[in-house]
Amino acid sequence: MRRPILAALLSACASVAIADPATKEQLLKPPAGARHYTISSTAGKHGDLWSWAMPDGKIAYRMSMSLRGWVTENDEVYTPGPDGRATAIAIRGFTDQGDATEDFNVDSGGVAHWKTSVDSGSAPTADKRYSTYGGPFLASEQDINALVAAGDKGIDLLPSGHAGISIGQPVQIDGPQGPKTVKLAFVKGFGFSPSPVWLDSDNRYFGNAGVISVLPEGYEKDGPKLKDIQDAATAAMVRDLAHQFLAPANHTPTLVDNVLMFDSVAGRYVPGRAVLIADGKVAAVGAAGSIKAPAGATVIDGRGKTILPGLWDSHQHVGDDWNLLQNVATGMTNYRSPGSSIEDALSIYKRRAAGDLLAPDGKISVIVDRKDPLAAQGALTVSSEAETIAAVDKIKAAGLWGVKFYTSMNPAWIAPGAAEAHKLGLHVHGHIPAGMRPLDAVRAGYDEVTHINFIMMQAMPQDVVDKANTAARLEGPAKYGKDVDLDSPAMKAFYAELAKRKTIIDPTLTVWEPLMTSDGSTLSPEYSPFAEIAPPAVARGWKISGYPLFGGLTRDDFHKSFDKMVGLVDRLHKAGVRIVAGTDGYGLELVRELELYQQQAGLTNAEALQTATIVPARMVGMDDRTGSIAKGKTADVILVDGDVSKDLGNLRHVETVFLDGYRLDGKALREASGLNGMPK
């Protein structure tokens, strides 16, 4: 369930889909005087939300949003009963997950019935409240207001789950009618962690703030201030957990003996090893039984287990403290963020260094995009070559690692911007700007291309390339990808030049697999191992019906095009192009990314695992201290149950995480991050 916490909307990578224009005409039209909210970020306005009372007492909601050229259009009609709970809900429209149609009603016997594009069911309502699968984000106010009214007891949900809310102190902001009092509250039960929401002085829903904010018209400028306040409140909650896990008692020596070890440098598994961790470092590595445990050390019997370098996610947009904690819980000790705000990045670095934030260690780049309605949210936006260079200088001055150019950039500014970045020692990567093909960007100075769909742009028709800052960046590869000859002379020459230039590719196959292959009947393989241990509302939201079909294409066509994307990774790898594994998601998807590399893209088990260990460590220049298990290196190490050489899926079975040498219990980490048990 995503609506109450606006998870898809408020993330740094949120995206929604193009809807059939005919659908927009069929949706409700807000009347004059309708309550009006806007969807905005520091890059500008992205959409509108309206709400109004209908003559028959029903409440209508309408949402229209264009985010980086992707459009969502949907509406909702909410029929309240005497107690305010819905007796009927009707949602229409489309999202990037498919048809948004959803129907809910309560019959005369008090039995609730619901049907969405991914599920259906019925159950006695009793005192439970139906939690919608989708719908306009403003309609979340119905849930928020009900939680406030319920008080400490919270609310039982349909189809399942329980939610509650806690309300904090008032804050003064400035609005179009002058000062206004709002209150920060946190909702539990709809996500992995407490989710911030803002109430008015009467404890009614006011709005949401984040990378993208949903606020009443006229309050857009308050979004960053509200985000800072809620970020500080979240940091205080997570700080207590960090102090608990990063206690001196967890920094004593540890000997893991008689264990299978992954040698990421050699790309092989070595049985019967012993690894001693002390003083934050890998103190010794040797044959089983050859290392004596120091006095007071914890000794772990490694039989039946695998010890590995901690995992890297090379496409992890950081910023949410709870998500960083969950990343550690699932074995991620390092990351590369391809686009975070300077302020968020510096906050993470500072708090992590002080021991106030439990998070992987990583490198962060900042997005630079042209000032345009299609600009990336959270980007440094520029209007000229000079401003592009100034943005690069600003990133360097902040002490960050790289520059990520985006899809609306003027192609003429890429080469001078990249030259400035390289002069300053910064990494250059990103999406491919509209009008360019990936080889154009690489020749202009890209060190790396993010997302496999942009690699596919090399073979796309020109009209797709010219609109790559719109939904064409997915719809083009979805339509034409199945017909691309991956072994044509032109494509082989493309791979060879990428290899010669030492270009790195960050495929993020797990972004495209569910969108292109899901039909609503099953849960995507990236999430299915976590379905039984995640909050019910989260697990329900993972089940999607797939990107809406268009132009006479079938789901089988989409599947064939996805297979070609996977085939591209195979060809790139065989040509000697470096691959780094990234998710552009929670981070939970990382093991599935590796499974796709091994099972479908032709990499061996060890080669796939290298893309999430030593290869990204080398990419960011941290291989002298992480990415492999060797004497003297930082103890960023994980111990998992099972033989990873036989099944990469065992990477999900994290028993112990060593983070900067701290010995952290996997079970306790999972519980703290909202996962109730060991993944399958």
XYZ file of C-alpha atoms in Angstrom, residues 105-679:
575
model
C -17.854 -1.715 -1.406
C -19.538 -2.943 1.742
C -22.691 -5.011 1.289
C -25.796 -4.914 3.465
C -24.403 -7.701 5.636
C -21.340 -5.706 6.541
C -18.992 -7.693 4.318
C -16.372 -5.721 2.391
C -15.447 -6.633 -1.185
C -12.483 -5.269 -3.145
C -10.919 -5.768 -6.532
C -7.762 -4.227 -8.035
C -5.569 -5.095 -10.998
C -3.511 -7.369 -8.746
C -5.887 -8.804 -6.149
C -9.458 -9.243 -4.980
C -11.095 -10.419 -1.805
C -13.800 -10.050 0.793
C -13.984 -10.011 4.582
C -16.280 -8.806 7.366
C -15.553 -5.154 8.023
C -16.105 -5.281 11.800
C -14.157 -2.227 12.975
C -11.536 -2.493 10.219
C -10.778 0.115 7.576
C -9.994 -0.677 3.943
C -6.570 0.505 2.819
C -6.541 1.206 -0.907
C -3.902 -0.192 -3.249
C -3.580 3.083 -5.186
C -5.445 6.254 -6.036
C -4.741 10.000 -5.864
C -2.257 10.777 -3.115
C -4.437 13.458 -1.533
C -7.025 10.795 -0.702
C -4.575 9.585 1.957
C -6.144 12.264 4.163
C -9.036 9.887 4.817
C -6.651 7.392 6.399
C -4.643 10.028 8.265
C -7.702 11.716 9.771
C -9.101 8.334 10.821
C -5.826 7.417 12.538
C -5.882 10.676 14.491
C -9.466 9.998 15.602
C -8.562 6.451 16.648
C -5.901 7.669 19.075
C -3.498 5.251 20.720
C -5.432 2.126 19.746
C -4.823 2.663 16.043
C -6.794 0.957 13.293
C -6.965 -2.599 11.984
C -6.747 -2.630 8.205
C -8.241 -4.542 5.331
C -6.934 -6.619 3.616
C -4.557 -6.939 6.616
C -2.318 -5.027 8.971
C -2.581 -2.436 11.710
C -1.694 1.265 11.654
C -1.236 4.048 14.168
C -0.063 7.638 14.390
C 1.942 9.731 16.859
C 1.698 13.532 16.872
C 4.537 15.904 17.740
C 4.926 19.551 18.606
C 3.535 22.464 16.544
C 5.627 24.397 14.025
C 4.986 27.837 12.505
C 5.195 28.271 8.731
C 4.268 31.112 6.396
C 1.433 30.729 3.924
C -0.619 32.844 1.544
C -2.844 34.012 4.437
C 0.030 34.572 6.859
C 1.481 32.383 9.659
C 0.059 28.893 10.018
C 0.523 26.233 12.683
C 1.253 22.690 11.546
C 2.319 19.555 13.414
C 4.678 16.774 12.428
C 3.246 13.294 12.885
C 4.568 9.831 12.154
C 2.449 7.008 10.767
C 3.257 3.373 11.469
C 1.848 0.344 9.677
C 1.923 1.390 6.034
C 5.664 1.039 5.486
C 8.819 -0.460 6.920
C 9.360 2.521 9.191
C 7.528 5.484 10.710
C 6.517 7.796 7.862
C 6.244 11.576 8.324
C 3.048 13.467 7.573
C 1.988 17.020 8.450
C -1.248 17.947 10.250
C -2.891 21.330 10.740
C -3.610 22.910 14.121
C -6.809 20.841 14.400
C -4.862 17.614 13.772
C -6.338 17.204 10.306
C -4.233 16.214 7.307
C -2.211 19.159 5.967
C 0.322 17.625 3.557
C 3.514 15.702 2.922
C 7.054 16.980 2.482
C 10.101 15.357 0.932
C 12.200 15.394 -2.197
C 8.761 15.972 -3.698
C 6.080 17.607 -1.573
C 2.286 17.470 -1.628
C 1.071 20.710 -0.055
C -1.875 23.125 -0.364
C -1.475 25.618 -3.178
C 0.594 28.564 -1.970
C 2.655 26.552 0.531
C 5.156 25.105 -1.947
C 8.049 27.179 -0.568
C 7.530 25.564 2.853
C 8.361 22.111 1.511
C 12.151 22.283 2.110
C 11.675 23.676 5.647
C 9.206 20.924 6.553
C 11.528 18.309 5.070
C 14.415 19.556 7.208
C 12.280 19.364 10.358
C 11.046 15.838 9.680
C 14.535 14.692 8.676
C 15.862 15.941 12.021
C 13.092 14.111 13.878
C 13.825 10.910 11.982
C 17.543 11.300 12.670
C 16.816 11.473 16.403
C 14.906 8.170 16.267
C 17.605 6.412 14.274
C 20.402 7.843 16.425
C 19.263 5.789 19.415
C 19.402 2.610 17.329
C 22.837 3.512 15.992
C 24.175 3.941 19.528
C 22.668 0.594 20.483
C 24.274 -1.315 17.611
C 27.562 0.597 17.567
C 28.288 -0.129 21.221
C 31.818 -1.020 22.393
C 30.649 -4.548 23.206
C 30.071 -5.101 19.480
C 33.569 -3.955 18.550
C 35.493 -6.745 20.280
C 37.542 -9.226 18.197
C 35.727 -11.930 16.245
C 37.125 -15.121 14.752
C 35.074 -16.861 12.076
C 36.626 -20.298 11.634
C 36.222 -23.112 9.111
C 34.163 -21.038 6.702
C 33.754 -20.821 2.930
C 35.277 -17.486 1.841
C 34.665 -15.529 -1.354
C 37.910 -14.157 -2.761
C 36.528 -11.285 -4.820
C 39.875 -10.326 -6.349
C 40.545 -13.805 -7.734
C 36.846 -14.424 -8.366
C 36.715 -17.762 -6.554
C 35.423 -19.405 -3.408
C 37.971 -20.820 -0.957
C 36.782 -23.500 1.495
C 38.124 -24.051 4.996
C 39.217 -20.525 5.861
C 39.565 -18.560 9.078
C 39.062 -14.812 9.286
C 39.955 -12.715 12.327
C 38.384 -9.276 12.717
C 39.850 -6.900 15.298
C 40.157 -3.144 15.828
C 37.883 -2.448 12.864
C 40.123 -4.326 10.418
C 40.569 -7.754 8.915
C 43.434 -8.745 11.206
C 44.276 -12.119 9.680
C 43.134 -14.576 7.031
C 44.341 -18.180 6.954
C 43.490 -21.832 6.837
C 40.833 -23.164 9.203
C 42.299 -23.760 12.657
C 45.437 -21.742 11.947
C 44.445 -18.521 13.742
C 44.292 -18.306 17.526
C 41.416 -16.252 18.901
C 42.551 -13.354 21.125
C 41.410 -13.223 24.718
C 37.782 -12.156 24.961
C 37.091 -12.749 21.260
C 33.775 -14.021 19.913
C 34.314 -17.257 17.991
C 31.837 -18.223 15.275
C 31.718 -21.706 13.757
C 31.583 -21.026 10.022
C 30.660 -24.512 8.865
C 27.744 -24.328 6.424
C 28.208 -20.582 6.037
C 29.898 -18.196 3.582
C 31.939 -15.116 4.481
C 32.121 -12.385 1.876
C 33.039 -8.742 1.412
C 30.050 -6.585 2.301
C 27.817 -5.922 -0.684
C 27.761 -2.728 -2.750
C 24.637 -1.230 -4.333
C 25.914 1.055 -7.078
C 22.550 2.721 -7.689
C 21.211 3.525 -4.250
C 19.697 6.999 -3.906
C 20.313 7.564 -0.214
C 18.563 10.005 2.026
C 16.126 8.053 4.186
C 17.761 7.013 7.466
C 15.510 3.982 7.918
C 16.296 2.709 4.444
C 20.024 3.004 5.180
C 19.519 0.907 8.302
C 17.673 -1.710 6.243
C 20.501 -1.702 3.709
C 22.913 -2.746 6.463
C 20.441 -5.404 7.615
C 20.484 -7.002 4.177
C 24.272 -7.126 3.927
C 25.039 -3.825 2.213
C 28.097 -2.214 3.775
C 28.819 0.176 0.903
C 26.942 2.051 -1.803
C 27.251 4.540 -4.605
C 24.452 7.075 -4.735
C 23.936 8.354 -8.298
C 22.129 11.496 -7.265
C 21.467 12.921 -3.816
C 21.194 16.493 -2.648
C 24.367 18.090 -1.346
C 22.671 18.824 1.980
C 21.472 15.227 2.468
C 24.854 13.846 1.468
C 26.813 15.990 3.911
C 24.335 15.203 6.698
C 24.760 11.475 6.127
C 28.538 11.698 6.118
C 28.652 13.811 9.279
C 26.232 11.712 11.315
C 27.740 8.412 10.188
C 31.241 9.581 11.175
C 29.925 10.591 14.612
C 28.311 7.191 15.164
C 24.821 8.713 15.090
C 23.659 6.958 11.909
C 23.785 3.253 11.119
C 24.480 3.250 7.394
C 26.720 1.766 4.731
C 29.728 3.809 3.657
C 29.660 5.245 0.177
C 30.278 7.801 -2.486
C 27.686 10.296 -3.664
C 27.161 12.196 -6.896
C 24.764 15.054 -7.595
C 22.351 15.390 -10.531
C 22.779 18.297 -12.947
C 19.939 18.946 -15.396
C 18.781 21.784 -17.637
C 16.152 24.140 -16.229
C 13.048 22.720 -17.849
C 9.599 21.383 -16.903
C 11.107 17.921 -17.468
C 14.093 18.503 -15.160
C 14.894 15.869 -12.556
C 13.547 16.582 -9.090
C 16.330 17.430 -6.661
C 18.760 18.389 -9.442
C 21.048 21.365 -9.685
C 19.363 23.013 -12.679
C 21.348 25.027 -15.212
C 20.614 27.258 -18.194
C 23.971 27.529 -19.937
C 27.415 26.037 -20.360
C 28.763 28.465 -17.772
C 26.121 27.431 -15.241
C 26.898 23.775 -15.980
C 30.539 24.333 -15.124
C 29.539 26.284 -12.008
C 27.334 23.382 -10.878
C 30.255 20.975 -11.311
C 32.443 23.311 -9.266
C 29.795 23.427 -6.530
C 29.733 19.630 -6.312
C 33.514 19.518 -5.992
C 33.510 22.262 -3.364
C 31.052 20.190 -1.304
C 33.563 17.340 -1.268
C 31.353 14.897 -3.182
C 32.457 12.219 -5.619
C 30.719 12.662 -8.944
C 28.429 14.444 -11.392
C 25.355 12.815 -12.862
C 24.026 14.491 -16.002
C 20.364 13.965 -16.800
C 17.993 13.575 -19.719
C 17.028 17.223 -20.295
C 20.608 18.507 -20.465
C 21.622 20.383 -23.600
C 23.989 17.924 -25.369
C 26.333 20.819 -26.162
C 27.011 21.328 -22.432
C 28.062 17.738 -21.719
C 31.633 17.872 -23.043
C 32.609 21.122 -21.259
C 30.864 19.969 -18.086
C 32.619 16.593 -18.202
C 35.979 18.233 -18.903
C 35.583 20.435 -15.825
C 34.583 17.414 -13.734
C 37.583 15.399 -14.876
C 39.900 18.340 -14.229
C 38.595 18.334 -10.641
C 38.864 14.557 -10.275
C 35.124 13.881 -10.360
C 33.413 10.848 -11.882
C 30.971 11.582 -14.745
C 27.931 9.424 -15.364
C 24.217 9.594 -15.876
C 21.198 9.251 -18.098
C 21.673 10.045 -21.774
C 20.347 13.519 -22.681
C 17.584 13.652 -25.278
C 19.113 13.893 -28.728
C 22.215 11.906 -27.813
C 22.994 8.225 -28.055
C 25.091 6.542 -25.358
C 28.201 6.492 -27.546
C 27.819 10.253 -28.080
C 27.763 10.766 -24.314
C 30.756 8.493 -23.742
C 32.752 10.337 -26.411
C 31.746 13.609 -24.727
C 33.190 12.438 -21.419
C 30.882 9.975 -19.641
C 32.807 7.455 -17.512
C 29.641 5.443 -16.939
C 26.098 5.053 -18.259
C 23.274 4.349 -15.809
C 20.324 2.079 -16.722
C 20.307 -0.544 -19.466
C 17.492 1.207 -21.348
C 19.880 4.056 -22.124
C 22.401 1.570 -23.527
C 19.553 0.253 -25.702
C 19.167 3.817 -27.037
C 22.171 3.124 -29.265
C 19.856 0.996 -31.431
C 16.654 3.031 -31.113
C 15.008 5.067 -33.905
C 15.927 8.748 -33.928
C 12.471 9.894 -32.829
C 12.897 7.840 -29.639
C 16.378 9.238 -29.023
C 15.090 12.778 -29.496
C 12.433 12.262 -26.778
C 14.554 10.375 -24.261
C 13.641 12.882 -21.538
C 10.034 11.661 -21.709
C 8.427 8.248 -21.260
C 10.023 7.347 -24.592
C 13.087 6.280 -22.599
C 11.101 3.216 -21.535
C 8.450 2.972 -24.229
C 11.008 3.069 -27.067
C 13.051 0.106 -25.770
C 9.816 -1.691 -24.817
C 8.486 -1.335 -28.376
C 11.622 -1.760 -30.473
C 13.960 -3.666 -28.169
C 12.632 -7.082 -29.133
C 13.710 -6.508 -32.739
C 17.253 -5.275 -32.055
C 20.031 -7.480 -33.427
C 22.446 -7.521 -30.512
C 25.106 -9.177 -32.661
C 25.011 -6.799 -35.615
C 28.347 -5.289 -36.707
C 27.217 -1.881 -35.462
C 26.359 -3.174 -31.985
C 29.577 -5.191 -31.761
C 31.556 -2.060 -32.641
C 29.590 -0.209 -29.944
C 30.515 -2.754 -27.262
C 34.150 -2.731 -28.380
C 34.435 1.032 -28.115
C 32.848 1.039 -24.657
C 35.381 -1.556 -23.549
C 38.291 0.345 -25.095
C 37.242 3.526 -23.308
C 36.853 1.578 -20.020
C 33.229 2.694 -19.753
C 31.252 1.314 -16.816
C 27.618 0.202 -17.120
C 25.081 0.252 -14.266
C 22.194 -1.829 -15.749
C 19.557 -1.810 -12.937
C 17.730 -4.734 -14.580
C 15.495 -5.016 -11.524
C 13.920 -1.660 -12.386
C 12.687 -2.970 -15.712
C 11.889 -6.613 -14.924
C 8.660 -5.967 -12.968
C 7.512 -3.099 -15.195
C 7.941 -5.076 -18.394
C 7.152 -8.649 -17.361
C 4.596 -8.394 -14.533
C 0.930 -9.035 -15.287
C -0.483 -8.818 -11.764
C -0.684 -12.562 -11.242
C 2.520 -13.046 -9.252
C 4.965 -11.089 -7.153
C 8.194 -10.050 -8.875
C 11.180 -12.311 -8.029
C 13.040 -9.347 -6.539
C 10.472 -9.049 -3.743
C 8.951 -12.508 -3.350
C 11.630 -13.693 -0.862
C 10.633 -10.802 1.442
C 6.848 -10.984 1.053
C 6.152 -12.933 4.242
C 8.417 -10.826 6.458
C 7.499 -7.334 5.185
C 4.550 -5.295 6.496
C 1.382 -6.488 4.699
C 0.758 -3.103 3.070
C 4.300 -3.044 1.654
C 4.031 -6.579 0.295
C 0.705 -5.760 -1.359
C 2.243 -2.728 -3.057
C 5.006 -4.888 -4.518
C 2.510 -6.804 -6.631
C 2.008 -4.830 -9.845
C 0.252 -5.396 -13.152
C 3.099 -3.968 -15.202
C 3.629 -0.919 -17.363
C 0.462 -0.188 -19.368
C 0.493 -1.742 -22.828
C 0.327 0.624 -25.779
C 0.428 0.662 -29.575
C -0.947 -2.847 -30.012
C 1.944 -4.409 -28.082
C 1.420 -7.419 -25.840
C 2.951 -8.378 -22.514
C 4.870 -11.047 -24.432
C 6.363 -8.285 -26.630
C 7.457 -6.457 -23.499
C 8.962 -9.650 -22.123
C 10.942 -10.208 -25.314
C 12.250 -6.654 -25.151
C 13.301 -7.175 -21.538
C 15.115 -10.339 -22.602
C 17.055 -8.207 -25.086
C 18.005 -5.832 -22.255
C 19.377 -8.792 -20.338
C 21.104 -9.938 -23.514
C 22.791 -6.539 -23.725
C 24.398 -7.143 -20.329
C 25.660 -10.470 -21.629
C 27.201 -8.884 -24.743
C 28.738 -6.025 -22.759
C 30.304 -8.391 -20.267
C 31.718 -10.646 -22.965
C 33.198 -7.583 -24.672
C 35.048 -6.670 -21.482
C 32.841 -3.800 -20.342
C 32.755 -3.421 -16.565
C 29.356 -3.980 -14.937
C 28.358 -2.674 -11.503
C 25.218 -3.955 -9.793
C 22.642 -1.387 -8.709
C 18.955 -1.410 -7.853
C 17.528 2.137 -7.954
C 15.146 0.848 -5.300
C 15.033 -0.173 -1.643
C 18.249 -2.163 -1.979
C 16.311 -5.362 -1.287
C 16.451 -5.969 -5.049
C 20.250 -6.356 -5.141
C 20.443 -10.145 -4.930
C 17.880 -10.486 -7.722
C 20.057 -8.191 -9.856
C 22.948 -10.606 -9.336
C 20.721 -13.609 -10.043
C 19.721 -12.098 -13.377
C 23.388 -11.605 -14.268
C 24.134 -15.248 -13.547
C 20.941 -16.960 -14.655
C 20.208 -14.966 -17.801
C 23.099 -12.640 -18.686
C 25.882 -15.195 -18.936
C 28.052 -14.174 -15.971
C 29.329 -16.861 -13.650
C 28.313 -16.896 -10.011
C 31.645 -15.340 -9.012
C 31.577 -12.762 -11.823
C 28.081 -11.673 -10.793
C 29.197 -11.291 -7.184
C 32.232 -9.261 -8.226
C 29.856 -6.636 -9.678
C 28.643 -5.995 -6.118
C 32.013 -6.213 -4.336
C 35.426 -5.493 -5.839
C 34.320 -3.884 -9.134
C 32.366 -0.995 -7.542
C 35.069 -0.592 -4.894
C 37.561 -0.060 -7.702
C 35.170 2.261 -9.522
C 34.999 4.684 -6.588
C 38.643 4.289 -5.575
C 37.972 2.476 -2.300
C 39.440 -0.914 -3.212
C 42.471 -0.267 -1.014
C 40.221 -0.607 2.033
C 37.045 -2.433 1.010
C 35.552 -4.731 -1.640
C 37.587 -7.796 -0.647
C 38.644 -9.722 2.449
C 42.351 -9.219 3.041
C 44.588 -8.448 5.998
C 44.599 -4.761 6.843
C 41.391 -3.869 5.045
C 38.391 -2.296 6.753
C 36.181 -5.001 8.209
C 33.149 -4.438 5.976
C 32.251 -8.111 5.814
C 29.118 -10.272 5.928
C 28.520 -13.820 7.129
C 25.564 -15.616 5.554
C 23.937 -18.961 6.154
C 24.454 -21.351 3.239
C 26.825 -21.929 0.357
C 26.716 -18.872 -1.905
C 28.861 -20.631 -4.511
C 25.924 -22.943 -5.157
C 23.123 -20.371 -4.856
C 23.426 -16.574 -4.910
C 20.038 -16.493 -3.175
C 21.830 -17.423 0.048
C 23.117 -13.835 0.116
C 19.703 -12.944 1.531
C 20.352 -15.119 4.600
C 22.461 -12.601 6.498
C 23.491 -13.790 9.958
C 26.145 -11.239 10.879
C 27.222 -7.915 9.403
C 30.637 -6.489 10.232
C 30.429 -2.752 9.577
C 33.705 -0.910 10.180
C 34.507 -3.886 12.393
C 31.359 -3.673 14.514
C 29.738 -7.098 14.863
C 26.018 -6.628 14.168
C 23.397 -9.327 14.579
C 21.435 -9.858 11.364
C 18.191 -10.774 13.104
C 18.244 -7.664 15.295
C 19.061 -5.473 12.285
C 16.150 -6.881 10.300
C 13.706 -6.335 13.141
C 14.879 -2.740 13.590
C 14.414 -2.103 9.870
C 10.875 -3.478 9.625
C 11.600 -7.015 8.417
C 10.052 -9.680 10.604
C 12.268 -12.709 10.014
C 14.744 -14.215 7.569
C 13.989 -13.852 3.824
